[in-house]
GROMACS .gro file of C-alpha atoms in nm:
model
  429
    1UNK     CA    1   0.000   0.000   0.000
    2UNK     CA    2   0.107   0.358  -0.065
    3UNK     CA    3   0.143   0.577   0.243
    4UNK     CA    4   0.069   0.947   0.258
    5UNK     CA    5   0.435   1.042   0.302
    6UNK     CA    6   0.538   0.881  -0.025
    7UNK     CA    7   0.244   1.040  -0.204
    8UNK     CA    8   0.344   1.384  -0.074
    9UNK     CA    9   0.671   1.348  -0.264
   10UNK     CA   10   0.482   1.330  -0.592
   11UNK     CA   11   0.410   1.687  -0.703
   12UNK     CA   12   0.203   1.579  -1.006
   13UNK     CA   13  -0.026   1.282  -1.054
   14UNK     CA   14  -0.102   1.141  -1.396
   15UNK     CA   15  -0.415   0.946  -1.479
   16UNK     CA   16  -0.211   0.627  -1.505
   17UNK     CA   17  -0.054   0.687  -1.164
   18UNK     CA   18  -0.397   0.751  -1.010
   19UNK     CA   19  -0.523   0.420  -1.148
   20UNK     CA   20  -0.218   0.243  -1.005
   21UNK     CA   21  -0.270   0.404  -0.662
   22UNK     CA   22  -0.635   0.302  -0.665
   23UNK     CA   23  -0.549  -0.059  -0.750
   24UNK     CA   24  -0.301  -0.062  -0.463
   25UNK     CA   25  -0.513   0.108  -0.198
   26UNK     CA   26  -0.882   0.096  -0.280
   27UNK     CA   27  -1.081  -0.114  -0.034
   28UNK     CA   28  -1.291  -0.287  -0.300
   29UNK     CA   29  -0.975  -0.396  -0.484
   30UNK     CA   30  -0.820  -0.527  -0.165
   31UNK     CA   31  -1.134  -0.717  -0.069
   32UNK     CA   32  -1.153  -0.862  -0.419
   33UNK     CA   33  -0.800  -0.997  -0.379
   34UNK     CA   34  -0.889  -1.147  -0.040
   35UNK     CA   35  -1.191  -1.325  -0.191
   36UNK     CA   36  -0.965  -1.464  -0.465
   37UNK     CA   37  -0.727  -1.601  -0.203
   38UNK     CA   38  -1.019  -1.759  -0.017
   39UNK     CA   39  -1.126  -1.927  -0.343
   40UNK     CA   40  -0.773  -2.055  -0.399
   41UNK     CA   41  -0.760  -2.205  -0.049
   42UNK     CA   42  -1.103  -2.365  -0.093
   43UNK     CA   43  -0.987  -2.527  -0.418
   44UNK     CA   44  -0.671  -2.653  -0.251
   45UNK     CA   45  -0.868  -2.801   0.037
   46UNK     CA   46  -1.112  -2.976  -0.198
   47UNK     CA   47  -0.815  -3.152  -0.362
   48UNK     CA   48  -0.657  -3.239  -0.030
   49UNK     CA   49  -0.983  -3.399   0.085
   50UNK     CA   50  -0.891  -3.694  -0.140
   51UNK     CA   51  -0.599  -3.776   0.087
   52UNK     CA   52  -0.640  -4.028   0.371
   53UNK     CA   53  -0.644  -3.889   0.722
   54UNK     CA   54  -0.408  -3.996   0.999
   55UNK     CA   55  -0.501  -3.966   1.365
   56UNK     CA   56  -0.285  -4.048   1.663
   57UNK     CA   57  -0.396  -4.054   2.026
   58UNK     CA   58  -0.234  -4.102   2.365
   59UNK     CA   59  -0.400  -4.123   2.706
   60UNK     CA   60  -0.289  -4.198   3.062
   61UNK     CA   61  -0.523  -4.272   3.353
   62UNK     CA   62  -0.485  -4.258   3.731
   63UNK     CA   63  -0.733  -4.449   3.951
   64UNK     CA   64  -0.741  -4.454   4.331
   65UNK     CA   65  -0.978  -4.658   4.553
   66UNK     CA   66  -1.234  -4.898   4.410
   67UNK     CA   67  -1.165  -4.950   4.042
   68UNK     CA   68  -1.161  -5.206   3.764
   69UNK     CA   69  -0.832  -5.384   3.712
   70UNK     CA   70  -0.748  -5.309   3.343
   71UNK     CA   71  -0.584  -5.650   3.307
   72UNK     CA   72  -0.837  -5.882   3.481
   73UNK     CA   73  -1.142  -5.660   3.435
   74UNK     CA   74  -1.236  -5.727   3.801
   75UNK     CA   75  -1.332  -5.472   4.067
   76UNK     CA   76  -1.063  -5.418   4.331
   77UNK     CA   77  -1.070  -5.214   4.650
   78UNK     CA   78  -0.807  -4.967   4.769
   79UNK     CA   79  -0.601  -4.983   4.455
   80UNK     CA   80  -0.383  -4.734   4.279
   81UNK     CA   81  -0.379  -4.793   3.905
   82UNK     CA   82  -0.182  -4.618   3.637
   83UNK     CA   83  -0.237  -4.730   3.282
   84UNK     CA   84  -0.281  -4.595   2.935
   85UNK     CA   85  -0.309  -4.673   2.567
   86UNK     CA   86  -0.197  -4.538   2.230
   87UNK     CA   87  -0.347  -4.565   1.886
   88UNK     CA   88  -0.277  -4.464   1.530
   89UNK     CA   89  -0.556  -4.481   1.274
   90UNK     CA   90  -0.619  -4.380   0.914
   91UNK     CA   91  -0.916  -4.387   0.681
   92UNK     CA   92  -0.979  -4.304   0.317
   93UNK     CA   93  -1.295  -4.266   0.112
   94UNK     CA   94  -1.308  -4.515  -0.174
   95UNK     CA   95  -1.639  -4.407  -0.327
   96UNK     CA   96  -1.883  -4.128  -0.243
   97UNK     CA   97  -2.086  -4.091  -0.559
   98UNK     CA   98  -1.804  -3.882  -0.715
   99UNK     CA   99  -1.884  -3.611  -0.463
  100UNK     CA  100  -1.526  -3.506  -0.389
  101UNK     CA  101  -1.420  -3.505  -0.755
  102UNK     CA  102  -1.721  -3.293  -0.848
  103UNK     CA  103  -1.651  -3.063  -0.556
  104UNK     CA  104  -1.298  -3.012  -0.688
  105UNK     CA  105  -1.436  -2.912  -1.028
  106UNK     CA  106  -1.695  -2.688  -0.861
  107UNK     CA  107  -1.429  -2.513  -0.653
  108UNK     CA  108  -1.213  -2.471  -0.964
  109UNK     CA  109  -1.497  -2.280  -1.133
  110UNK     CA  110  -1.553  -2.082  -0.813
  111UNK     CA  111  -1.185  -1.990  -0.798
  112UNK     CA  112  -1.179  -1.877  -1.160
  113UNK     CA  113  -1.496  -1.678  -1.098
  114UNK     CA  114  -1.336  -1.493  -0.805
  115UNK     CA  115  -1.030  -1.420  -1.021
  116UNK     CA  116  -1.247  -1.268  -1.292
  117UNK     CA  117  -1.453  -1.082  -1.032
  118UNK     CA  118  -1.136  -0.934  -0.886
  119UNK     CA  119  -1.027  -0.831  -1.235
  120UNK     CA  120  -1.370  -0.680  -1.301
  121UNK     CA  121  -1.340  -0.477  -0.981
  122UNK     CA  122  -1.005  -0.346  -1.107
  123UNK     CA  123  -1.150  -0.263  -1.449
  124UNK     CA  124  -1.449  -0.083  -1.297
  125UNK     CA  125  -1.219   0.097  -1.056
  126UNK     CA  126  -0.993   0.211  -1.340
  127UNK     CA  127  -1.299   0.344  -1.523
  128UNK     CA  128  -1.422   0.518  -1.208
  129UNK     CA  129  -1.082   0.679  -1.146
  130UNK     CA  130  -1.071   0.793  -1.509
  131UNK     CA  131  -1.411   0.958  -1.471
  132UNK     CA  132  -1.315   1.121  -1.139
  133UNK     CA  133  -0.982   1.241  -1.283
  134UNK     CA  134  -1.152   1.399  -1.583
  135UNK     CA  135  -1.412   1.558  -1.355
  136UNK     CA  136  -1.129   1.707  -1.148
  137UNK     CA  137  -0.953   1.838  -1.460
  138UNK     CA  138  -1.280   1.990  -1.577
  139UNK     CA  139  -1.333   2.160  -1.243
  140UNK     CA  140  -0.972   2.283  -1.237
  141UNK     CA  141  -1.001   2.439  -1.582
  142UNK     CA  142  -1.334   2.590  -1.488
  143UNK     CA  143  -1.155   2.772  -1.204
  144UNK     CA  144  -0.904   2.917  -1.452
  145UNK     CA  145  -1.183   3.020  -1.685
  146UNK     CA  146  -1.384   3.179  -1.407
  147UNK     CA  147  -1.074   3.373  -1.300
  148UNK     CA  148  -1.025   3.491  -1.658
  149UNK     CA  149  -1.387   3.600  -1.688
  150UNK     CA  150  -1.367   3.789  -1.359
  151UNK     CA  151  -1.044   3.955  -1.470
  152UNK     CA  152  -1.207   4.083  -1.791
  153UNK     CA  153  -1.499   4.225  -1.594
  154UNK     CA  154  -1.262   4.380  -1.340
  155UNK     CA  155  -1.076   4.561  -1.619
  156UNK     CA  156  -1.402   4.714  -1.739
  157UNK     CA  157  -1.497   4.812  -1.383
  158UNK     CA  158  -1.163   4.988  -1.334
  159UNK     CA  159  -1.189   5.166  -1.670
  160UNK     CA  160  -1.544   5.278  -1.611
  161UNK     CA  161  -1.480   5.388  -1.252
  162UNK     CA  162  -1.293   5.689  -1.383
  163UNK     CA  163  -1.567   5.758  -1.636
  164UNK     CA  164  -1.827   5.728  -1.360
  165UNK     CA  165  -1.637   5.976  -1.141
  166UNK     CA  166  -1.622   6.214  -1.437
  167UNK     CA  167  -1.991   6.164  -1.514
  168UNK     CA  168  -1.905   6.029  -1.858
  169UNK     CA  169  -2.102   5.702  -1.818
  170UNK     CA  170  -2.460   5.632  -1.723
  171UNK     CA  171  -2.476   5.534  -1.354
  172UNK     CA  172  -2.690   5.231  -1.439
  173UNK     CA  173  -2.424   5.095  -1.674
  174UNK     CA  174  -2.152   5.141  -1.414
  175UNK     CA  175  -2.343   4.962  -1.140
  176UNK     CA  176  -2.439   4.684  -1.382
  177UNK     CA  177  -2.068   4.625  -1.437
  178UNK     CA  178  -1.998   4.621  -1.065
  179UNK     CA  179  -2.286   4.381  -1.011
  180UNK     CA  180  -2.150   4.157  -1.287
  181UNK     CA  181  -1.806   4.162  -1.125
  182UNK     CA  182  -1.954   4.052  -0.791
  183UNK     CA  183  -2.134   3.771  -0.972
  184UNK     CA  184  -1.808   3.669  -1.143
  185UNK     CA  185  -1.632   3.655  -0.805
  186UNK     CA  186  -1.906   3.427  -0.675
  187UNK     CA  187  -1.857   3.208  -0.981
  188UNK     CA  188  -1.483   3.189  -0.905
  189UNK     CA  189  -1.557   3.090  -0.547
  190UNK     CA  190  -1.805   2.823  -0.658
  191UNK     CA  191  -1.563   2.689  -0.920
  192UNK     CA  192  -1.288   2.655  -0.659
  193UNK     CA  193  -1.524   2.474  -0.426
  194UNK     CA  194  -1.629   2.239  -0.708
  195UNK     CA  195  -1.264   2.167  -0.781
  196UNK     CA  196  -1.191   2.080  -0.419
  197UNK     CA  197  -1.493   1.851  -0.409
  198UNK     CA  198  -1.378   1.679  -0.729
  199UNK     CA  199  -1.030   1.629  -0.580
  200UNK     CA  200  -1.181   1.481  -0.264
  201UNK     CA  201  -1.385   1.238  -0.475
  202UNK     CA  202  -1.069   1.134  -0.660
  203UNK     CA  203  -0.874   1.078  -0.339
  204UNK     CA  204  -1.167   0.880  -0.199
  205UNK     CA  205  -1.129   0.633  -0.486
  206UNK     CA  206  -0.753   0.622  -0.424
  207UNK     CA  207  -0.825   0.558  -0.056
  208UNK     CA  208  -0.558   0.810   0.041
  209UNK     CA  209  -0.567   1.123   0.261
  210UNK     CA  210  -0.669   1.436   0.074
  211UNK     CA  211  -0.374   1.649  -0.037
  212UNK     CA  212  -0.460   1.987  -0.190
  213UNK     CA  213  -0.099   2.044  -0.299
  214UNK     CA  214  -0.101   1.761  -0.553
  215UNK     CA  215  -0.127   1.873  -0.916
  216UNK     CA  216  -0.301   1.678  -1.193
  217UNK     CA  217  -0.126   1.626  -1.525
  218UNK     CA  218  -0.330   1.734  -1.829
  219UNK     CA  219  -0.464   1.490  -2.085
  220UNK     CA  220  -0.389   1.496  -2.454
  221UNK     CA  221  -0.545   1.782  -2.645
  222UNK     CA  222  -0.836   1.586  -2.796
  223UNK     CA  223  -0.931   1.225  -2.873
  224UNK     CA  224  -0.864   1.109  -3.226
  225UNK     CA  225  -1.114   1.271  -3.457
  226UNK     CA  226  -1.084   0.986  -3.706
  227UNK     CA  227  -1.087   0.697  -3.460
  228UNK     CA  228  -1.169   0.358  -3.619
  229UNK     CA  229  -1.545   0.313  -3.641
  230UNK     CA  230  -1.697   0.024  -3.449
  231UNK     CA  231  -2.056  -0.096  -3.448
  232UNK     CA  232  -2.259  -0.168  -3.139
  233UNK     CA  233  -2.247  -0.543  -3.205
  234UNK     CA  234  -1.869  -0.534  -3.252
  235UNK     CA  235  -1.817  -0.336  -2.933
  236UNK     CA  236  -2.044  -0.575  -2.741
  237UNK     CA  237  -1.855  -0.878  -2.873
  238UNK     CA  238  -1.521  -0.719  -2.785
  239UNK     CA  239  -1.649  -0.652  -2.433
  240UNK     CA  240  -1.765  -1.014  -2.396
  241UNK     CA  241  -1.432  -1.148  -2.523
  242UNK     CA  242  -1.199  -0.917  -2.331
  243UNK     CA  243  -1.367  -0.795  -2.014
  244UNK     CA  244  -1.400  -1.001  -1.698
  245UNK     CA  245  -1.765  -0.940  -1.615
  246UNK     CA  246  -1.917  -1.202  -1.845
  247UNK     CA  247  -1.636  -1.451  -1.778
  248UNK     CA  248  -1.710  -1.423  -1.406
  249UNK     CA  249  -2.084  -1.488  -1.438
  250UNK     CA  250  -2.021  -1.776  -1.680
  251UNK     CA  251  -1.794  -1.943  -1.427
  252UNK     CA  252  -2.051  -1.885  -1.153
  253UNK     CA  253  -2.302  -2.057  -1.377
  254UNK     CA  254  -2.073  -2.359  -1.414
  255UNK     CA  255  -2.012  -2.358  -1.040
  256UNK     CA  256  -2.387  -2.379  -0.976
  257UNK     CA  257  -2.426  -2.668  -1.221
  258UNK     CA  258  -2.150  -2.861  -1.048
  259UNK     CA  259  -2.315  -2.779  -0.716
  260UNK     CA  260  -2.627  -2.959  -0.841
  261UNK     CA  261  -2.420  -3.269  -0.923
  262UNK     CA  262  -2.259  -3.254  -0.579
  263UNK     CA  263  -2.602  -3.237  -0.415
  264UNK     CA  264  -2.722  -3.539  -0.614
  265UNK     CA  265  -2.418  -3.742  -0.511
  266UNK     CA  266  -2.564  -3.764  -0.158
  267UNK     CA  267  -2.821  -4.010  -0.295
  268UNK     CA  268  -2.543  -4.265  -0.346
  269UNK     CA  269  -2.387  -4.491  -0.081
  270UNK     CA  270  -2.033  -4.423   0.030
  271UNK     CA  271  -1.755  -4.675   0.088
  272UNK     CA  272  -1.451  -4.607   0.303
  273UNK     CA  273  -1.160  -4.812   0.431
  274UNK     CA  274  -0.981  -4.775   0.761
  275UNK     CA  275  -0.683  -4.925   0.934
  276UNK     CA  276  -0.514  -4.874   1.266
  277UNK     CA  277  -0.263  -4.977   1.531
  278UNK     CA  278  -0.324  -4.972   1.906
  279UNK     CA  279  -0.142  -5.073   2.220
  280UNK     CA  280  -0.164  -5.029   2.597
  281UNK     CA  281   0.041  -5.050   2.912
  282UNK     CA  282  -0.013  -5.095   3.288
  283UNK     CA  283   0.218  -4.947   3.545
  284UNK     CA  284   0.405  -5.217   3.732
  285UNK     CA  285   0.361  -5.492   3.475
  286UNK     CA  286   0.699  -5.449   3.312
  287UNK     CA  287   0.882  -5.195   3.104
  288UNK     CA  288   0.688  -4.938   2.906
  289UNK     CA  289   0.848  -5.019   2.569
  290UNK     CA  290   0.815  -5.394   2.623
  291UNK     CA  291   0.443  -5.364   2.704
  292UNK     CA  292   0.379  -5.143   2.402
  293UNK     CA  293   0.545  -5.398   2.173
  294UNK     CA  294   0.373  -5.699   2.332
  295UNK     CA  295   0.023  -5.546   2.326
  296UNK     CA  296   0.017  -5.413   1.969
  297UNK     CA  297  -0.318  -5.467   1.796
  298UNK     CA  298  -0.391  -5.416   1.428
  299UNK     CA  299  -0.720  -5.358   1.250
  300UNK     CA  300  -0.846  -5.316   0.897
  301UNK     CA  301  -1.206  -5.242   0.813
  302UNK     CA  302  -1.446  -5.121   0.548
  303UNK     CA  303  -1.754  -4.909   0.602
  304UNK     CA  304  -2.045  -4.894   0.361
  305UNK     CA  305  -2.290  -4.615   0.441
  306UNK     CA  306  -2.624  -4.642   0.260
  307UNK     CA  307  -2.853  -4.338   0.281
  308UNK     CA  308  -3.199  -4.470   0.360
  309UNK     CA  309  -3.376  -4.173   0.514
  310UNK     CA  310  -3.215  -3.843   0.607
  311UNK     CA  311  -3.524  -3.632   0.674
  312UNK     CA  312  -3.543  -3.536   0.304
  313UNK     CA  313  -3.223  -3.339   0.346
  314UNK     CA  314  -3.063  -3.467   0.024
  315UNK     CA  315  -3.375  -3.401  -0.181
  316UNK     CA  316  -3.415  -3.050  -0.041
  317UNK     CA  317  -3.048  -2.976  -0.108
  318UNK     CA  318  -3.099  -3.087  -0.470
  319UNK     CA  319  -3.399  -2.855  -0.496
  320UNK     CA  320  -3.194  -2.567  -0.358
  321UNK     CA  321  -2.911  -2.646  -0.599
  322UNK     CA  322  -3.156  -2.633  -0.891
  323UNK     CA  323  -3.262  -2.287  -0.777
  324UNK     CA  324  -2.897  -2.182  -0.761
  325UNK     CA  325  -2.856  -2.297  -1.123
  326UNK     CA  326  -3.165  -2.103  -1.228
  327UNK     CA  327  -3.043  -1.794  -1.047
  328UNK     CA  328  -2.698  -1.817  -1.207
  329UNK     CA  329  -2.853  -1.858  -1.553
  330UNK     CA  330  -3.074  -1.553  -1.498
  331UNK     CA  331  -2.775  -1.346  -1.383
  332UNK     CA  332  -2.569  -1.455  -1.685
  333UNK     CA  333  -2.848  -1.371  -1.929
  334UNK     CA  334  -2.923  -1.037  -1.763
  335UNK     CA  335  -2.553  -0.946  -1.752
  336UNK     CA  336  -2.524  -1.002  -2.126
  337UNK     CA  337  -2.836  -0.797  -2.197
  338UNK     CA  338  -2.717  -0.512  -1.976
  339UNK     CA  339  -2.372  -0.518  -2.135
  340UNK     CA  340  -2.522  -0.511  -2.484
  341UNK     CA  341  -2.737  -0.213  -2.388
  342UNK     CA  342  -2.448  -0.034  -2.216
  343UNK     CA  343  -2.206  -0.077  -2.507
  344UNK     CA  344  -2.459   0.061  -2.753
  345UNK     CA  345  -2.531   0.352  -2.520
  346UNK     CA  346  -2.158   0.419  -2.493
  347UNK     CA  347  -2.136   0.458  -2.870
  348UNK     CA  348  -2.440   0.687  -2.875
  349UNK     CA  349  -2.285   0.901  -2.601
  350UNK     CA  350  -1.951   0.918  -2.783
  351UNK     CA  351  -2.109   1.034  -3.107
  352UNK     CA  352  -2.322   1.289  -2.921
  353UNK     CA  353  -2.017   1.420  -2.731
  354UNK     CA  354  -1.818   1.451  -3.054
  355UNK     CA  355  -2.098   1.641  -3.229
  356UNK     CA  356  -2.162   1.863  -2.927
  357UNK     CA  357  -1.798   1.963  -2.914
  358UNK     CA  358  -1.792   2.035  -3.285
  359UNK     CA  359  -2.101   2.257  -3.261
  360UNK     CA  360  -1.973   2.435  -2.952
  361UNK     CA  361  -1.644   2.521  -3.124
  362UNK     CA  362  -1.837   2.708  -3.388
  363UNK     CA  363  -2.068   2.867  -3.132
  364UNK     CA  364  -1.775   2.986  -2.920
  365UNK     CA  365  -1.605   3.145  -3.219
  366UNK     CA  366  -1.927   3.328  -3.312
  367UNK     CA  367  -1.997   3.451  -2.959
  368UNK     CA  368  -1.634   3.560  -2.918
  369UNK     CA  369  -1.665   3.776  -3.229
  370UNK     CA  370  -2.003   3.906  -3.110
  371UNK     CA  371  -1.851   4.003  -2.775
  372UNK     CA  372  -1.556   4.175  -2.945
  373UNK     CA  373  -1.798   4.391  -3.143
  374UNK     CA  374  -2.012   4.459  -2.837
  375UNK     CA  375  -1.703   4.557  -2.636
  376UNK     CA  376  -1.595   4.807  -2.902
  377UNK     CA  377  -1.943   4.954  -2.923
  378UNK     CA  378  -1.983   4.968  -2.543
  379UNK     CA  379  -1.651   5.147  -2.501
  380UNK     CA  380  -1.764   5.390  -2.773
  381UNK     CA  381  -2.096   5.446  -2.592
  382UNK     CA  382  -2.300   5.300  -2.878
  383UNK     CA  383  -2.473   5.036  -2.657
  384UNK     CA  384  -2.562   5.018  -2.291
  385UNK     CA  385  -2.438   4.775  -2.026
  386UNK     CA  386  -2.732   4.538  -2.072
  387UNK     CA  387  -2.640   4.460  -2.431
  388UNK     CA  388  -2.273   4.440  -2.342
  389UNK     CA  389  -2.328   4.201  -2.052
  390UNK     CA  390  -2.562   3.984  -2.259
  391UNK     CA  391  -2.288   3.944  -2.518
  392UNK     CA  392  -2.028   3.874  -2.248
  393UNK     CA  393  -2.242   3.614  -2.069
  394UNK     CA  394  -2.312   3.437  -2.398
  395UNK     CA  395  -1.941   3.414  -2.468
  396UNK     CA  396  -1.860   3.305  -2.112
  397UNK     CA  397  -2.129   3.034  -2.116
  398UNK     CA  398  -2.013   2.913  -2.456
  399UNK     CA  399  -1.653   2.889  -2.334
  400UNK     CA  400  -1.764   2.697  -2.024
  401UNK     CA  401  -1.977   2.460  -2.227
  402UNK     CA  402  -1.691   2.405  -2.473
  403UNK     CA  403  -1.452   2.322  -2.191
  404UNK     CA  404  -1.697   2.073  -2.041
  405UNK     CA  405  -1.770   1.923  -2.382
  406UNK     CA  406  -1.400   1.871  -2.450
  407UNK     CA  407  -1.358   1.664  -2.135
  408UNK     CA  408  -1.685   1.482  -2.194
  409UNK     CA  409  -1.552   1.375  -2.532
  410UNK     CA  410  -1.241   1.248  -2.355
  411UNK     CA  411  -1.448   1.056  -2.103
  412UNK     CA  412  -1.685   0.900  -2.356
  413UNK     CA  413  -1.392   0.793  -2.576
  414UNK     CA  414  -1.225   0.624  -2.279
  415UNK     CA  415  -1.548   0.449  -2.185
  416UNK     CA  416  -1.566   0.305  -2.537
  417UNK     CA  417  -1.199   0.208  -2.507
  418UNK     CA  418  -1.283   0.031  -2.181
  419UNK     CA  419  -1.555  -0.180  -2.340
  420UNK     CA  420  -1.324  -0.242  -2.634
  421UNK     CA  421  -1.074  -0.394  -2.394
  422UNK     CA  422  -0.813  -0.125  -2.455
  423UNK     CA  423  -0.786   0.009  -2.101
  424UNK     CA  424  -0.455  -0.118  -1.963
  425UNK     CA  425  -0.434  -0.143  -1.586
  426UNK     CA  426  -0.115   0.015  -1.453
  427UNK     CA  427  -0.028  -0.251  -1.201
  428UNK     CA  428   0.165  -0.573  -1.217
  429UNK     CA  429  -0.044  -0.852  -1.074
   0.00000   0.00000   0.00000
């Protein structure tokens, strides 16, 4: 995990570095890894269940007063006995309706499912960090733009203050400008607050203490305007083939099917074999080692357990396993439908973001020219402050919308890249 001290040494964070920090520190990612390790241990144990067990036991008894003589099996009065025994036994299952072998296969599917689920958490986390990073960049640039807008208004206020003192400007126009400047300052304050909130959201995903001194590296200027076209069906198929979500639910489906076979195996009888060694000793009847050697007993046995009636437990477990299969099938089908819908929506959003940016570029250029003309006319006294401020607010809003649209295009392109399997996680697993 990354500590706060090491993070403080990094003056600038890139998007790739933020994704790496999130993969290292985010709680969901850490819990996903823990669940994967649990699945690995469960699979290992299911394989080791095939091994025979080995049990050793030792006991030593003290008896005072009336007691049974361990050698003659007769009651004696006022005796002091010390005796004990040792045993070593082992047993192995020879047949259990293939239950253990099917459990191994079931746990293998469960383990693979947890691996894919962990990977899906990482992929979703990378996408979430990308979105939060772009939101923070948007908010940061909005602060710069709000400062610039306030600076332009402030210049006009300063210029017209002298004119107002000389009576060369209508009082209403002067106070309109001052009111606009106060509004611009409020916009700057709100933009700074939005930026801090966006940074907090980003650090929350990184699971690191908030650090206002950290700078964010800019992204490339724009996504590729002539990016290779992909259809909704192609993007959906790429997502199915490359992302972990569908692979995880498919393995859960196989796990449920094997669980049904495991449940049915309880209808079959089980056969096990066991063997053991035992010995005993009695204090006062000779040396300990000699008694152990002389009293050694050996046994070998087979146990056949036939299920006759178990309170319908096996049948009910089979019924529950069938419901698990049905539930897994429903989840798999729904996951595919949702992914197909989401990938198509991602393409719609990308095209809309691209077109919106294109239209806003033209709008911003037009409003900038309109404001330039209005500024010249206002300074010449040809229009009043209302017309001037209308032109300025149109230009300011267009610039803000263009900035937001630029980052939205970035975000939508990266979402499509994610579903296309092109988002590389910056962490060595």
